[in-house]
mmCIF file of C-alpha atoms in Angstrom:
data_model
loop_
_atom_site.group_PDB
_atom_site.id
_atom_site.type_symbol
_atom_site.label_atom_id
_atom_site.label_comp_id
_atom_site.label_asym_id
_atom_site.label_seq_id
_atom_site.Cartn_x
_atom_site.Cartn_y
_atom_site.Cartn_z
ATOM 1 C CA MET A 46 10.249 15.510 13.098
ATOM 2 C CA ALA A 47 12.503 12.965 11.029
ATOM 3 C CA VAL A 48 14.509 13.427 8.295
ATOM 4 C CA LYS A 49 15.121 11.505 5.067
ATOM 5 C CA ILE A 50 18.478 11.974 3.902
ATOM 6 C CA VAL A 51 19.967 11.022 0.374
ATOM 7 C CA ARG A 52 22.932 8.720 1.115
ATOM 8 C CA PRO A 53 26.599 9.872 0.591
ATOM 9 C CA ASP A 54 27.477 7.820 -2.004
ATOM 10 C CA ARG A 55 24.092 8.701 -3.897
ATOM 11 C CA VAL A 56 24.704 12.512 -3.614
ATOM 12 C CA ALA A 57 26.225 12.640 -7.226
ATOM 13 C CA ASP A 58 23.312 10.112 -8.640
ATOM 14 C CA GLU A 59 21.270 12.284 -10.599
ATOM 15 C CA GLY A 60 18.287 9.660 -10.360
ATOM 16 C CA SER A 61 18.409 10.030 -6.429
ATOM 17 C CA LEU A 62 18.364 13.670 -6.524
ATOM 18 C CA ARG A 63 15.243 13.738 -9.139
ATOM 19 C CA GLY A 64 13.303 11.040 -6.841
ATOM 20 C CA LEU A 65 14.162 13.559 -3.950
ATOM 21 C CA ARG A 66 12.716 16.332 -5.856
ATOM 22 C CA GLY A 67 9.783 14.596 -7.214
ATOM 23 C CA GLU A 68 8.769 13.455 -3.551
ATOM 24 C CA VAL A 69 8.972 17.024 -2.105
ATOM 25 C CA ASP A 70 7.364 18.484 -4.881
ATOM 26 C CA ILE A 71 4.187 16.026 -4.815
ATOM 27 C CA LEU A 72 4.212 16.436 -0.778
ATOM 28 C CA GLY A 73 4.306 19.806 -0.992
ATOM 29 C CA HIS A 74 0.612 19.783 -2.869
ATOM 30 C CA LEU A 75 -0.807 17.072 -0.407
ATOM 31 C CA SER A 76 -2.263 17.770 2.841
ATOM 32 C CA HIS A 77 -4.206 14.624 4.335
ATOM 33 C CA PRO A 78 -4.320 13.173 7.852
ATOM 34 C CA SER A 79 -3.486 9.445 6.340
ATOM 35 C CA ILE A 80 -0.404 10.531 4.446
ATOM 36 C CA VAL A 81 2.946 11.950 5.973
ATOM 37 C CA ARG A 82 3.314 15.585 5.979
ATOM 38 C CA ALA A 83 6.561 17.459 4.606
ATOM 39 C CA PHE A 84 7.882 20.537 6.523
ATOM 40 C CA GLY A 85 10.953 21.717 4.250
ATOM 41 C CA ALA A 86 13.801 20.495 2.372
ATOM 42 C CA VAL A 87 17.265 21.103 0.757
ATOM 43 C CA LEU A 88 17.812 19.922 -2.731
ATOM 44 C CA ASP A 89 21.156 20.475 -3.240
ATOM 45 C CA GLY A 90 24.734 20.625 -1.392
ATOM 46 C CA PRO A 91 26.597 18.081 0.222
ATOM 47 C CA ARG A 92 23.624 16.648 2.128
ATOM 48 C CA PRO A 93 20.146 16.771 0.040
ATOM 49 C CA HIS A 94 17.301 16.078 2.403
ATOM 50 C CA VAL A 95 13.550 16.323 3.107
ATOM 51 C CA VAL A 96 12.271 16.992 6.807
ATOM 52 C CA LEU A 97 9.046 14.712 7.605
ATOM 53 C CA GLU A 98 6.589 14.375 10.171
ATOM 54 C CA PHE A 99 7.764 11.930 12.943
ATOM 55 C CA LEU A 100 5.385 8.992 13.195
ATOM 56 C CA ASP A 101 5.115 7.242 16.274
ATOM 57 C CA GLY A 102 3.942 3.663 15.552
ATOM 58 C CA PRO A 103 5.276 0.218 13.909
ATOM 59 C CA ARG A 104 4.979 -0.233 10.375
ATOM 60 C CA LEU A 105 2.072 -2.757 9.212
ATOM 61 C CA SER A 106 5.064 -5.016 7.735
ATOM 62 C CA THR A 107 6.119 -5.467 11.454
ATOM 63 C CA LEU A 108 2.654 -6.173 12.719
ATOM 64 C CA ILE A 109 1.972 -8.883 10.222
ATOM 65 C CA ARG A 110 5.321 -10.583 11.175
ATOM 66 C CA ARG A 111 4.315 -10.461 14.669
ATOM 67 C CA ARG A 112 0.933 -11.272 14.829
ATOM 68 C CA GLY A 113 -1.447 -9.978 11.915
ATOM 69 C CA LEU A 114 -4.225 -7.677 12.552
ATOM 70 C CA ALA A 115 -7.828 -8.311 13.973
ATOM 71 C CA PRO A 116 -10.845 -6.964 11.789
ATOM 72 C CA GLU A 117 -11.346 -3.897 14.372
ATOM 73 C CA GLN A 118 -7.888 -2.938 13.421
ATOM 74 C CA LEU A 119 -8.009 -3.811 9.711
ATOM 75 C CA LEU A 120 -11.286 -2.132 8.843
ATOM 76 C CA PRO A 121 -10.224 1.349 9.799
ATOM 77 C CA LEU A 122 -7.002 1.291 8.516
ATOM 78 C CA GLY A 123 -8.629 0.147 5.220
ATOM 79 C CA ILE A 124 -10.845 3.045 5.146
ATOM 80 C CA GLY A 125 -8.009 5.162 6.060
ATOM 81 C CA MET A 126 -6.084 4.052 3.228
ATOM 82 C CA CYS A 127 -9.147 4.199 0.832
ATOM 83 C CA SER A 128 -9.753 7.897 2.059
ATOM 84 C CA ALA A 129 -5.804 8.863 1.321
ATOM 85 C CA LEU A 130 -5.796 7.092 -2.197
ATOM 86 C CA HIS A 131 -9.423 8.818 -3.289
ATOM 87 C CA TYR A 132 -7.715 12.270 -2.064
ATOM 88 C CA MET A 133 -4.580 11.518 -4.107
ATOM 89 C CA ALA A 134 -6.477 10.488 -7.255
ATOM 90 C CA VAL A 135 -8.751 13.436 -7.276
ATOM 91 C CA ARG A 136 -5.539 15.475 -7.168
ATOM 92 C CA GLY A 137 -3.933 13.488 -10.074
ATOM 93 C CA VAL A 138 -1.276 11.842 -8.038
ATOM 94 C CA LEU A 139 -0.441 8.046 -8.075
ATOM 95 C CA HIS A 140 1.592 6.330 -5.169
ATOM 96 C CA LEU A 141 2.797 3.379 -6.695
ATOM 97 C CA ASP A 142 4.338 1.727 -4.193
ATOM 98 C CA LEU A 143 1.749 0.962 -1.452
ATOM 99 C CA LYS A 144 2.651 -1.898 0.372
ATOM 100 C CA PRO A 145 2.619 -2.926 4.280
ATOM 101 C CA ARG A 146 6.393 -1.354 4.842
ATOM 102 C CA ASN A 147 4.897 1.998 3.471
ATOM 103 C CA ILE A 148 1.986 2.135 6.110
ATOM 104 C CA VAL A 149 2.548 3.320 9.553
ATOM 105 C CA MET A 150 0.461 2.298 12.252
ATOM 106 C CA ALA A 151 0.382 5.689 13.706
ATOM 107 C CA GLY A 152 -2.942 7.478 15.246
ATOM 108 C CA PRO A 153 -4.301 7.383 12.433
ATOM 109 C CA PRO A 154 -2.152 5.016 10.043
ATOM 110 C CA ARG A 155 0.194 7.002 7.576
ATOM 111 C CA LEU A 156 0.962 6.412 3.884
ATOM 112 C CA ILE A 157 4.607 7.142 3.756
ATOM 113 C CA ASP A 158 7.398 7.043 1.079
ATOM 114 C CA LEU A 159 6.313 8.633 -2.114
ATOM 115 C CA SER A 160 9.793 8.490 -3.874
ATOM 116 C CA VAL A 161 8.196 6.951 -6.782
ATOM 117 C CA ALA A 162 5.115 8.669 -6.596
ATOM 118 C CA ARG A 163 3.646 10.129 -10.052
ATOM 119 C CA ARG A 164 1.357 12.779 -11.225
ATOM 120 C CA VAL A 165 -1.037 11.411 -13.795
ATOM 121 C CA ASP A 166 0.579 13.713 -16.529
ATOM 122 C CA GLN A 167 3.853 11.845 -15.966
ATOM 123 C CA VAL A 168 2.404 8.478 -16.337
ATOM 124 C CA PRO A 169 2.927 8.576 -20.309
ATOM 125 C CA GLY A 170 6.553 8.559 -19.884
ATOM 126 C CA ILE A 171 6.854 5.503 -17.754
ATOM 127 C CA THR A 172 7.801 2.506 -20.299
ATOM 128 C CA SER A 173 9.713 0.101 -17.633
ATOM 129 C CA PRO A 174 8.464 -1.562 -14.196
ATOM 130 C CA ILE A 175 7.842 0.815 -11.251
ATOM 131 C CA GLY A 176 7.311 0.068 -7.652
ATOM 132 C CA THR A 177 8.304 -2.783 -5.498
ATOM 133 C CA ASP A 178 8.152 -6.162 -7.609
ATOM 134 C CA ALA A 179 5.892 -8.011 -4.892
ATOM 135 C CA TYR A 180 3.241 -5.304 -4.749
ATOM 136 C CA MET A 181 3.307 -4.110 -8.493
ATOM 137 C CA ALA A 182 -0.061 -4.251 -10.134
ATOM 138 C CA PRO A 183 0.257 -5.810 -13.733
ATOM 139 C CA GLU A 184 -0.031 -2.979 -15.237
ATOM 140 C CA GLN A 185 2.950 -1.373 -13.264
ATOM 141 C CA CYS A 186 4.814 -4.614 -14.279
ATOM 142 C CA VAL A 187 4.437 -4.328 -17.959
ATOM 143 C CA PRO A 188 3.235 -0.605 -18.985
ATOM 144 C CA GLU A 189 3.530 -1.207 -22.472
ATOM 145 C CA ARG A 190 0.986 -4.155 -22.403
ATOM 146 C CA PHE A 191 -1.739 -1.855 -20.789
ATOM 147 C CA SER A 192 -3.619 1.407 -21.729
ATOM 148 C CA GLU A 193 -2.413 3.187 -18.563
ATOM 149 C CA ILE A 194 -1.354 3.130 -15.096
ATOM 150 C CA GLY A 195 -3.995 4.756 -12.929
ATOM 151 C CA PRO A 196 -5.291 4.772 -9.584
ATOM 152 C CA PRO A 197 -6.439 1.193 -9.888
ATOM 153 C CA ALA A 198 -2.807 0.481 -9.292
ATOM 154 C CA ASP A 199 -2.701 1.719 -5.850
ATOM 155 C CA VAL A 200 -6.121 -0.257 -5.304
ATOM 156 C CA TRP A 201 -4.168 -3.216 -5.935
ATOM 157 C CA GLY A 202 -1.223 -2.339 -3.525
ATOM 158 C CA LEU A 203 -3.872 -1.672 -1.030
ATOM 159 C CA GLY A 204 -5.614 -4.942 -1.586
ATOM 160 C CA ILE A 205 -2.125 -7.072 -1.347
ATOM 161 C CA SER A 206 -1.192 -5.267 1.947
ATOM 162 C CA LEU A 207 -4.953 -6.083 3.450
ATOM 163 C CA TYR A 208 -4.495 -9.483 2.183
ATOM 164 C CA GLU A 209 -1.197 -9.865 3.897
ATOM 165 C CA ALA A 210 -2.470 -8.397 7.241
ATOM 166 C CA LEU A 211 -5.529 -10.842 7.260
ATOM 167 C CA ALA A 212 -3.825 -14.012 6.031
ATOM 168 C CA GLY A 213 -0.166 -13.479 7.130
ATOM 169 C CA ARG A 214 1.093 -14.420 3.822
ATOM 170 C CA HIS A 215 1.601 -12.602 0.404
ATOM 171 C CA PRO A 216 -1.513 -13.809 -2.145
ATOM 172 C CA PHE A 217 1.149 -14.997 -4.809
ATOM 173 C CA ALA A 218 3.608 -16.624 -1.946
ATOM 174 C CA GLU A 219 3.930 -19.865 -3.675
ATOM 175 C CA ALA A 220 5.067 -18.907 -7.106
ATOM 176 C CA ARG A 221 7.098 -16.116 -5.024
ATOM 177 C CA ARG A 222 9.042 -19.340 -3.270
ATOM 178 C CA ARG A 223 9.573 -20.631 -6.992
ATOM 179 C CA GLY A 224 11.087 -17.808 -7.923
ATOM 180 C CA VAL A 225 8.733 -15.931 -9.999
ATOM 181 C CA ARG A 226 9.503 -12.417 -10.426
ATOM 182 C CA HIS A 227 5.902 -11.120 -11.283
ATOM 183 C CA PRO A 228 3.473 -14.019 -10.474
ATOM 184 C CA GLN A 229 0.551 -11.407 -10.894
ATOM 185 C CA LEU A 230 1.239 -11.635 -14.511
ATOM 186 C CA GLU A 231 0.642 -15.335 -14.481
ATOM 187 C CA GLY A 232 -2.279 -16.273 -12.534
ATOM 188 C CA ALA A 233 -4.769 -15.527 -9.833
ATOM 189 C CA PRO A 234 -4.058 -14.981 -6.026
ATOM 190 C CA ALA A 235 -4.701 -17.589 -3.433
ATOM 191 C CA PRO A 236 -8.412 -16.970 -2.343
ATOM 192 C CA LEU A 237 -8.689 -15.393 0.882
ATOM 193 C CA ALA A 238 -12.305 -17.364 1.416
ATOM 194 C CA ALA A 239 -10.386 -20.715 1.689
ATOM 195 C CA ARG A 240 -9.015 -19.264 4.942
ATOM 196 C CA ARG A 241 -11.854 -20.246 7.119
ATOM 197 C CA ARG A 242 -11.376 -17.570 9.606
ATOM 198 C CA VAL A 243 -11.694 -14.356 7.208
ATOM 199 C CA PRO A 244 -15.324 -13.750 6.965
ATOM 200 C CA LEU A 245 -16.911 -13.786 3.107
ATOM 201 C CA LEU A 246 -17.634 -10.105 2.856
ATOM 202 C CA LEU A 247 -14.208 -9.117 3.768
ATOM 203 C CA ALA A 248 -12.466 -11.866 1.792
ATOM 204 C CA ASP A 249 -14.742 -10.533 -1.433
ATOM 205 C CA ALA A 250 -14.062 -6.976 -0.880
ATOM 206 C CA VAL A 251 -10.051 -7.430 -0.590
ATOM 207 C CA MET A 252 -9.964 -9.787 -3.644
ATOM 208 C CA SER A 253 -11.948 -7.344 -5.735
ATOM 209 C CA CYS A 254 -8.645 -5.195 -5.446
ATOM 210 C CA MET A 255 -6.691 -7.364 -7.304
ATOM 211 C CA ALA A 256 -8.662 -8.231 -10.351
ATOM 212 C CA PRO A 257 -6.281 -8.629 -13.323
ATOM 213 C CA ASP A 258 -8.220 -5.912 -15.255
ATOM 214 C CA PRO A 259 -7.797 -2.613 -13.595
ATOM 215 C CA ALA A 260 -11.194 -1.516 -14.925
ATOM 216 C CA ALA A 261 -12.646 -4.489 -12.606
ATOM 217 C CA ARG A 262 -11.233 -3.048 -9.480
ATOM 218 C CA PRO A 263 -13.202 -0.918 -7.201
ATOM 219 C CA ALA A 264 -12.248 2.931 -6.980
ATOM 220 C CA ALA A 265 -11.002 3.810 -3.303
ATOM 221 C CA ALA A 266 -14.347 5.459 -2.359
ATOM 222 C CA GLU A 267 -16.330 2.571 -3.682
ATOM 223 C CA LEU A 268 -14.218 0.196 -1.406
ATOM 224 C CA ALA A 269 -14.309 2.326 1.473
ATOM 225 C CA ARG A 270 -18.204 2.304 1.268
ATOM 226 C CA THR A 271 -18.027 -1.407 1.204
ATOM 227 C CA LEU A 272 -16.017 -1.712 4.456
ATOM 228 C CA GLY A 273 -17.828 1.012 5.997
ATOM 229 C CA PRO A 274 -20.698 -0.815 7.349
ATOM 230 C CA LEU A 275 -18.507 -3.518 8.279
ATOM 231 C CA VAL A 276 -17.081 -1.433 10.584
ATOM 232 C CA ASP A 277 -20.149 -0.120 12.052
ATOM 233 C CA ALA A 278 -21.994 -3.584 12.662
ATOM 234 C CA PRO A 279 -19.313 -6.377 12.727
ATOM 235 C CA PRO A 280 -21.080 -9.526 13.094
ATOM 236 C CA ARG A 281 -20.468 -11.074 16.613
ATOM 237 C CA ARG A 282 -18.988 -14.019 15.232
ATOM 238 C CA TRP A 283 -16.196 -11.977 13.881
ATOM 239 C CA LEU A 284 -15.095 -10.435 17.086
ATOM 240 C CA GLY A 285 -15.066 -14.236 18.440
ATOM 241 C CA THR A 286 -13.220 -16.003 15.604
ATOM 242 C CA PHE A 287 -10.467 -13.128 15.058
ATOM 243 C CA ARG A 288 -7.578 -12.719 17.078
ATOM 244 C CA PRO A 289 -4.122 -11.209 16.546
ATOM 245 C CA GLY A 290 -1.909 -14.114 15.416
ATOM 246 C CA GLY A 291 -5.330 -15.976 14.028
ATOM 247 C CA ARG A 292 -6.215 -17.693 17.436
ATOM 248 C CA ARG A 293 -9.680 -18.362 18.036
ATOM 249 C CA SER A 294 -11.420 -17.306 21.373
ATOM 250 C CA ARG A 295 -12.730 -19.709 23.732
#
């Protein structure tokens, strides 16, 4: 098991305690093989903490830095995360911080860190950016500009995570290098299809997750239905083209 503890210098901070209480509350209502489990918590006293499932595996962010993923690894990951997001959406829960660092490549991969997760009925109270800048959907960046934040925001985070795993770079890498805080509000992500080693069907599926309009993104279940046949019968040329680190096979 693993223990997530509020730092000693944050024990008196109401925001930190509120975040821990919210995470514990939400995890207590979730049970899914692709979402980390909680086994108990202490929410007051000198060491507020939650006891979590120990996950034996690297974070997706670590694998991206090392070598990236081959499609035979990425496709099951995508489907597993779709299953988790569909499960959460049905239960009215939004993760709101889906990124490679919050995916542990255990068996199966697990979605972790629900510290900013919200129930759908809490969304109207969100009036400022929520999540991690580089992975926020546009509606998370400026909630007042959009009608609502909903499950499509988590699909956006999954899309960026899969893009990075395939391309080895963030879809808005150029704008981020220029210091733009929220490039997702100003332009389209760099197309995956331009990278010759990414099959068009997979590229289209990933890019669809990053449509600026939340209504234009696929639901998690729809995305899983798109990815599923690619797992069952990957074209032979995929397996000869993709290798960790983006090298071609001979």
